[in-house]
XYZ file of C-alpha atoms in Angstrom:
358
model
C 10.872 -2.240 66.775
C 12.293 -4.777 64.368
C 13.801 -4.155 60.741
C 11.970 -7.847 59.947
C 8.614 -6.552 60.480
C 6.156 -5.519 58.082
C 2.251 -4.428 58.310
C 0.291 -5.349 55.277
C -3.011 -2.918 55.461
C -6.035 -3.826 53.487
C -7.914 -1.075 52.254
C -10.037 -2.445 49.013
C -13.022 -3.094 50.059
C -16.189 -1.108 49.354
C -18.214 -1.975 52.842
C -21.472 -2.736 51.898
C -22.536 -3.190 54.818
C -22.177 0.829 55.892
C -24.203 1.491 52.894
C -25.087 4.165 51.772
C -22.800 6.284 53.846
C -20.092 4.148 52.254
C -19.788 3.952 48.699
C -18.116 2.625 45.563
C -16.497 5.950 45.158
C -15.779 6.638 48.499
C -15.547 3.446 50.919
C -15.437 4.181 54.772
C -12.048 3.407 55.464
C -11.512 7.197 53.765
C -13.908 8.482 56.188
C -13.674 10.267 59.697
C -16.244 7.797 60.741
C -15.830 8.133 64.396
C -15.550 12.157 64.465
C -11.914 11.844 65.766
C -10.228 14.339 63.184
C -8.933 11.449 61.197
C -10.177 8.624 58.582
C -10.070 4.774 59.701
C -7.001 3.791 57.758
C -5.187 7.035 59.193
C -5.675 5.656 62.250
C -4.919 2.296 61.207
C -1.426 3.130 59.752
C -0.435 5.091 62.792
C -1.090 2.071 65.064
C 1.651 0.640 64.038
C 4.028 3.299 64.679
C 5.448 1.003 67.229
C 5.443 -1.674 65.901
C 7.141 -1.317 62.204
C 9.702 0.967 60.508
C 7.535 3.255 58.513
C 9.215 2.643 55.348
C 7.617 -1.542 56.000
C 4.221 -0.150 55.979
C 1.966 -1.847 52.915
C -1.197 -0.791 51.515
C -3.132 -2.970 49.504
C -5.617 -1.755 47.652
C -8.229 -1.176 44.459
C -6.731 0.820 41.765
C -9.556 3.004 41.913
C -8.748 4.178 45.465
C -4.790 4.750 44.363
C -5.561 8.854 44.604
C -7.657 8.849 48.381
C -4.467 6.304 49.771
C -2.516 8.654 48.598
C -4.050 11.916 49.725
C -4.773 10.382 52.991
C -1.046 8.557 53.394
C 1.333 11.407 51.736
C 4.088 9.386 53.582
C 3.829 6.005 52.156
C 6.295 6.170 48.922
C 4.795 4.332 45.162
C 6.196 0.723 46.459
C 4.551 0.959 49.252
C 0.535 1.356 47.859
C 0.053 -2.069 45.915
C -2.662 -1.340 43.293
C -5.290 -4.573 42.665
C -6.743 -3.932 39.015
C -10.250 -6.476 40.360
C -11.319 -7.473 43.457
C -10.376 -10.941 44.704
C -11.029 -11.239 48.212
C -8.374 -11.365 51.010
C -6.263 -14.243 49.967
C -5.424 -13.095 46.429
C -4.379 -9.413 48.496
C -2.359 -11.195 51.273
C -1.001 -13.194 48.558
C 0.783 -10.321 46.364
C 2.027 -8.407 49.823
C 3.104 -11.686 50.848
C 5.109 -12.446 48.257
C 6.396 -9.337 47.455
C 7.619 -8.791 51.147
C 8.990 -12.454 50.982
C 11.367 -11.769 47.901
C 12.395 -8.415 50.029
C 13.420 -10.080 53.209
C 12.931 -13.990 53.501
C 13.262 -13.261 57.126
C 10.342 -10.546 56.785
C 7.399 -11.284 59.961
C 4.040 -9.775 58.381
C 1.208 -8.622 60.475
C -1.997 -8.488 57.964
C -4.597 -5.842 59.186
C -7.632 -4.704 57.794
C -8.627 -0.922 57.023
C -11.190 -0.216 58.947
C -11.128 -2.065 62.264
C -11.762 0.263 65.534
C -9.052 -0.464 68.256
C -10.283 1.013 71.927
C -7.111 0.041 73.765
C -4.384 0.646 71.803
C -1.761 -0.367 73.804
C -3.320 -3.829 74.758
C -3.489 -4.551 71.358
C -0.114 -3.563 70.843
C 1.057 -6.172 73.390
C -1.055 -8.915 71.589
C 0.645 -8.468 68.491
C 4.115 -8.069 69.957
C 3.342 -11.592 71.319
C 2.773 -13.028 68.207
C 5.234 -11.434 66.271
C 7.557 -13.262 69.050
C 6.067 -16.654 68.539
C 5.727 -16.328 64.464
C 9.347 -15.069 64.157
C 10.389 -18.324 65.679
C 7.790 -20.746 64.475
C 6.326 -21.573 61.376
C 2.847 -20.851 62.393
C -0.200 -18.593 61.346
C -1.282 -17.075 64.328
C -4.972 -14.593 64.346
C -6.307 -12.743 67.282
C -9.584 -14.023 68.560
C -11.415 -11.489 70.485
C -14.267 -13.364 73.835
C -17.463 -12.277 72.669
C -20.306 -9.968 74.214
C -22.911 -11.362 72.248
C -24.190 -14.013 69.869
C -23.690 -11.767 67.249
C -24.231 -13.446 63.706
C -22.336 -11.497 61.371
C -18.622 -12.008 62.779
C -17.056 -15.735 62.281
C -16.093 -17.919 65.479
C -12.874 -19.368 66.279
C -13.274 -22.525 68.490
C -9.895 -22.928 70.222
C -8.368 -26.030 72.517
C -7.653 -24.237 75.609
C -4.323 -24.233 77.460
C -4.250 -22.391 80.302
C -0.380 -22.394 80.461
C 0.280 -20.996 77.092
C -1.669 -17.495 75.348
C -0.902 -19.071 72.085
C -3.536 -21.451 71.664
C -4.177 -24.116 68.807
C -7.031 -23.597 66.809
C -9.887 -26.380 66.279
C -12.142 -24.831 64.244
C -13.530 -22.046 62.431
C -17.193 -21.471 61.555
C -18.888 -18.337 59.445
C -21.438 -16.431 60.201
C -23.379 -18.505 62.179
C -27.329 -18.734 63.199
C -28.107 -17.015 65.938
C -29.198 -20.165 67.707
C -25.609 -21.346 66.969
C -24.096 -18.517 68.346
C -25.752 -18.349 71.614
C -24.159 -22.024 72.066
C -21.190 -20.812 71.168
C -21.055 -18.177 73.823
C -22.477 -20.237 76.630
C -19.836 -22.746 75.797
C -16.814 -20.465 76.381
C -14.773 -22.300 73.696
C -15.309 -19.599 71.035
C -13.820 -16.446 70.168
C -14.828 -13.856 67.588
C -12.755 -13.742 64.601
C -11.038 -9.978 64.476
C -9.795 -10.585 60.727
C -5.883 -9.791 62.173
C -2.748 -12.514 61.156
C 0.383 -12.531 62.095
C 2.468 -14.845 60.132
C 6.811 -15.283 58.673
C 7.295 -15.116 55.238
C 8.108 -18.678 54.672
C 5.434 -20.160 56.685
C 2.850 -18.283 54.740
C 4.186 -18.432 51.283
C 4.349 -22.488 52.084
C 0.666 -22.241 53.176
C -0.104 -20.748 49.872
C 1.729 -23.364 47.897
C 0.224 -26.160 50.142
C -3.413 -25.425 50.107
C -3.946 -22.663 47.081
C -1.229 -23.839 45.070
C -2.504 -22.294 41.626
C -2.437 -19.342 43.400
C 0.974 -19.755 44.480
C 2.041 -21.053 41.334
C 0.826 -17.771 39.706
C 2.938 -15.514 42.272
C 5.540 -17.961 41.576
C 5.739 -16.782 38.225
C 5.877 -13.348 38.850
C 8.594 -13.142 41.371
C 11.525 -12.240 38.575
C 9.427 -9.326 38.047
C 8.342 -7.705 41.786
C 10.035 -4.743 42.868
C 10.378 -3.647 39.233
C 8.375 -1.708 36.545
C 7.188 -5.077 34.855
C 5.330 -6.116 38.496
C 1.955 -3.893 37.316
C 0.936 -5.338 34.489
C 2.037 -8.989 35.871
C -0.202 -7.928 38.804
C -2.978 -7.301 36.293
C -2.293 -10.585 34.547
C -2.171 -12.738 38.008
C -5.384 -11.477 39.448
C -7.250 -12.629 35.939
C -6.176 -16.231 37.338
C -6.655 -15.781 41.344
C -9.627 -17.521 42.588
C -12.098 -14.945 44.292
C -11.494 -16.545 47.969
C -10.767 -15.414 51.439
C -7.690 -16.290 53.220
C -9.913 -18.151 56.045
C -11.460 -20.024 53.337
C -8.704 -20.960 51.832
C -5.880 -21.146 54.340
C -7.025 -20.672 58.046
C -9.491 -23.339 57.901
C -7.496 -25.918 56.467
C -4.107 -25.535 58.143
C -3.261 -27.470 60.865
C -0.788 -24.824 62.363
C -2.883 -22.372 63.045
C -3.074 -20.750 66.327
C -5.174 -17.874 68.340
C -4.250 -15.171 70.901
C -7.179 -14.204 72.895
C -7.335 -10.280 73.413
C -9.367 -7.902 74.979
C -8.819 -4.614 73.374
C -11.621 -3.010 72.758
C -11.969 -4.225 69.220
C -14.886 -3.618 66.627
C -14.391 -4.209 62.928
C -16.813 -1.312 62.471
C -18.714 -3.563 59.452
C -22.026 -2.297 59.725
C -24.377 0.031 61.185
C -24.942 -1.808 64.544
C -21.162 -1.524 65.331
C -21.307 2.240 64.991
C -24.239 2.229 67.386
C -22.352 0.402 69.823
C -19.573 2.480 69.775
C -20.818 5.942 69.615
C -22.131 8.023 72.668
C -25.631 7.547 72.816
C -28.645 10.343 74.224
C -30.565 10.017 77.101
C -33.028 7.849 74.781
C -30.623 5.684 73.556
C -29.992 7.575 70.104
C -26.891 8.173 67.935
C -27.456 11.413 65.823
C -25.050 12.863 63.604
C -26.711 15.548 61.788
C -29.072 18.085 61.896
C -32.094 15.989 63.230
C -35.372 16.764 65.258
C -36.649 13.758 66.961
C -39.877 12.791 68.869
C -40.660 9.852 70.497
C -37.350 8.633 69.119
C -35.810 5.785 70.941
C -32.650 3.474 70.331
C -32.313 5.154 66.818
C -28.895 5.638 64.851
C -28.968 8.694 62.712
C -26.814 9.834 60.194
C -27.925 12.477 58.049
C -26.198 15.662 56.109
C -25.658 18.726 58.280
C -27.190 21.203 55.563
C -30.872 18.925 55.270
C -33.286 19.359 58.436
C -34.721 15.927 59.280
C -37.581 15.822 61.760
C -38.626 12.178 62.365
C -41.433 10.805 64.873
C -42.063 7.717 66.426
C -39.069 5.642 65.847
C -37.116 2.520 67.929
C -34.505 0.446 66.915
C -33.889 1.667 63.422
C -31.463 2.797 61.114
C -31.922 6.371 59.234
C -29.160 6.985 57.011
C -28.544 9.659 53.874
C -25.613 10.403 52.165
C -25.730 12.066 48.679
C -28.201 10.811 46.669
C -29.473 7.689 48.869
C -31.434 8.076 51.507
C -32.348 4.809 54.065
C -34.409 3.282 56.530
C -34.101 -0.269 58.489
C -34.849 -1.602 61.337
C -31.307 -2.366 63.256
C -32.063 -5.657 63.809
C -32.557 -5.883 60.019
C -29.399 -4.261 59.677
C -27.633 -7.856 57.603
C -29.924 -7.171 54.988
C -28.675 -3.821 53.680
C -26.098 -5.804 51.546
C -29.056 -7.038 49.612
C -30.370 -3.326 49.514
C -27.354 -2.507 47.785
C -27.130 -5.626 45.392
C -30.962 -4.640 44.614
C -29.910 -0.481 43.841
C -27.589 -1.894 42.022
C -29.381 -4.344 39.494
C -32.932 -1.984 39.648
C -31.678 1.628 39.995
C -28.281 1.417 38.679
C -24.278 2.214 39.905
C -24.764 5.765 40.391
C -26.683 5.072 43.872
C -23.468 2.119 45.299
């Protein structure tokens, strides 16, 4: 374990995608979503136990969610839970921990993780980063972990990597989002793609340059504000900045751009637990292919995930390959391969039937 590293954890997102068992008020990474006695960013902070000092540990986050980090990370002290007054995507985030870690220690080495990733093999992954955090501490590189695909799945982006069979640390070529599934197909049978898992490791200086290089009003605004980090001015500079931050991701903005990027290839179990189909995948299934959590009678029920509140008896009849999800006052149903469109189910709640049902 190293002094000079720091884990940045990102924890503001709402995850649509999980909808309607996560919500606006109450977004998955506060849930026991796997039924292992503890919530995903629980799990996600001790993960790093290894690999950090505890007192390095970051949480980014919405302002709204300031009371579940806290009641879910007692440890973590007020420095350590940075509080984002709007949401702003992944490169405004990375940007304040960034910079706020930088003026800390200019010899800081930041691994940036999201919330709500699942991790099967802990210790493989552990390796991984240990490897990068090796390279990054002595290069000026951006480094993500690219994990071989199973499948041409179409809702995870694609790293296409030059291949160098002497070195784990391999340059990147391109990235693409999100592709077709005709696309992605090619881009498994071609062996020169890896999923995207989301997870950068990165030195201070090399990503603060990156910043001023190729988001450079964004830098210029965190610029501004570093007299002021670290003291009881930095909130309502932090509420100023974000007014200015572009809404962008950091692959948008950074990865994709940068010629300095590089991937380690792992294979550690990973799933960044996005949407419904991921669950399935994950979870023990019944003799017909069913995940049911809940109280739940089924018939002729095949390849089904069910989620449903213990106290309400659901009988259903005649299903395959769907989704059947309640959760307060929401109750859904959508075929799994269908499962991409339940962001537009909740933009639609949203602008028909109002916030009370995100």
């Amino acid at each position: 374990m190293n002094d000079n590293t720091y884990v940045v954890i990102m924890a503001g997102g709402i995850g649509s995608r999980f909808w309607p068992f996560s919500r606006v008020s109450h977004p998955k990474q506060f849930h026991d979503v796997l039924g292992i006695g503890e919530s995903m960013i629980q799990t996600t902070v001790k993960r790093f136990q290894d690999i950090c000092p505890p007192e390095n540990v970051f949480v980014v986050t919405h302002r709204d969610y300031d009371s579940l980090v806290r009641d879910h990370l007692p440890e973590l002290t007020d420095n350590q839970i940075l509080l984002e007054p709007i949401g702003r995507n992944t490169a405004a985030c990375i940007a304040y921990a960034c910079f706020k870690i930088a003026k800390r220690n200019p010899n800081a080495n930041i691994v940036i993780a999201p919330a709500d990733h699942v991790i099967l093999r802990e210790e493989s992954f552990k390796n991984c980063v240990r490897e990068a955090l090796a390279a990054t501490a002595e290069n000026e590189i951006l480094v993500t972990l690219g994990i071989k695909p199973t499948r041409p799945h179409t809702g995870y982006g694609y790293i296409q990597f030059i291949d160098d069979e002497q070195n784990s640390l391999k340059k990147v070529k391109t990235f693409t989002e999100k592709p077709s599934l005709e696309i992605a197909q090619m881009f498994l049978d071609s062996g020169e793609f890896v999923w995207n898992a989301g997870i950068f490791i990165w030195n201070a200086q090399a990503i603060v340059k990156a910043f001023h290089q190729y988001l450079g009003d964004m830098a210029e605004t965190f610029d501004e504000g570093i007299p002021v980090l670290d003291t009881d001015q930095e909130e309502a500079f932090i509420n100023r900045a974000y007014s200015h931050c572009r809404n962008i991701s950091i692959d948008y903005g950074i990865m994709e751009k940068a010629d300095n990027v590089f991937v380690i290839l792992g294979d550690f179990g990973w799933s960044d637990l996005g949407s419904w189909d991921s669950l399935y995948s994950l979870s023990e299934k019944t003799p017909e292919g069913n995940v049911i959590e809940g109280n739940v009678l089924a018939y002729d029920v095949k390849n089904c995930i069910i989620k449903t509140p213990a106290n309400q008896l659901v009988v259903l009849q005649g299903l395959e390959d769907y989704i059947v999800a309640a959760h307060d006052n929401v109750f859904m149903v959508c075929r799994r391969e269908d499962e991409q469109k339940v962001k537009d189910f909740v933009a639609d709640a949203k602008a028909m039937k109002g916030q009370n049902f995100i």
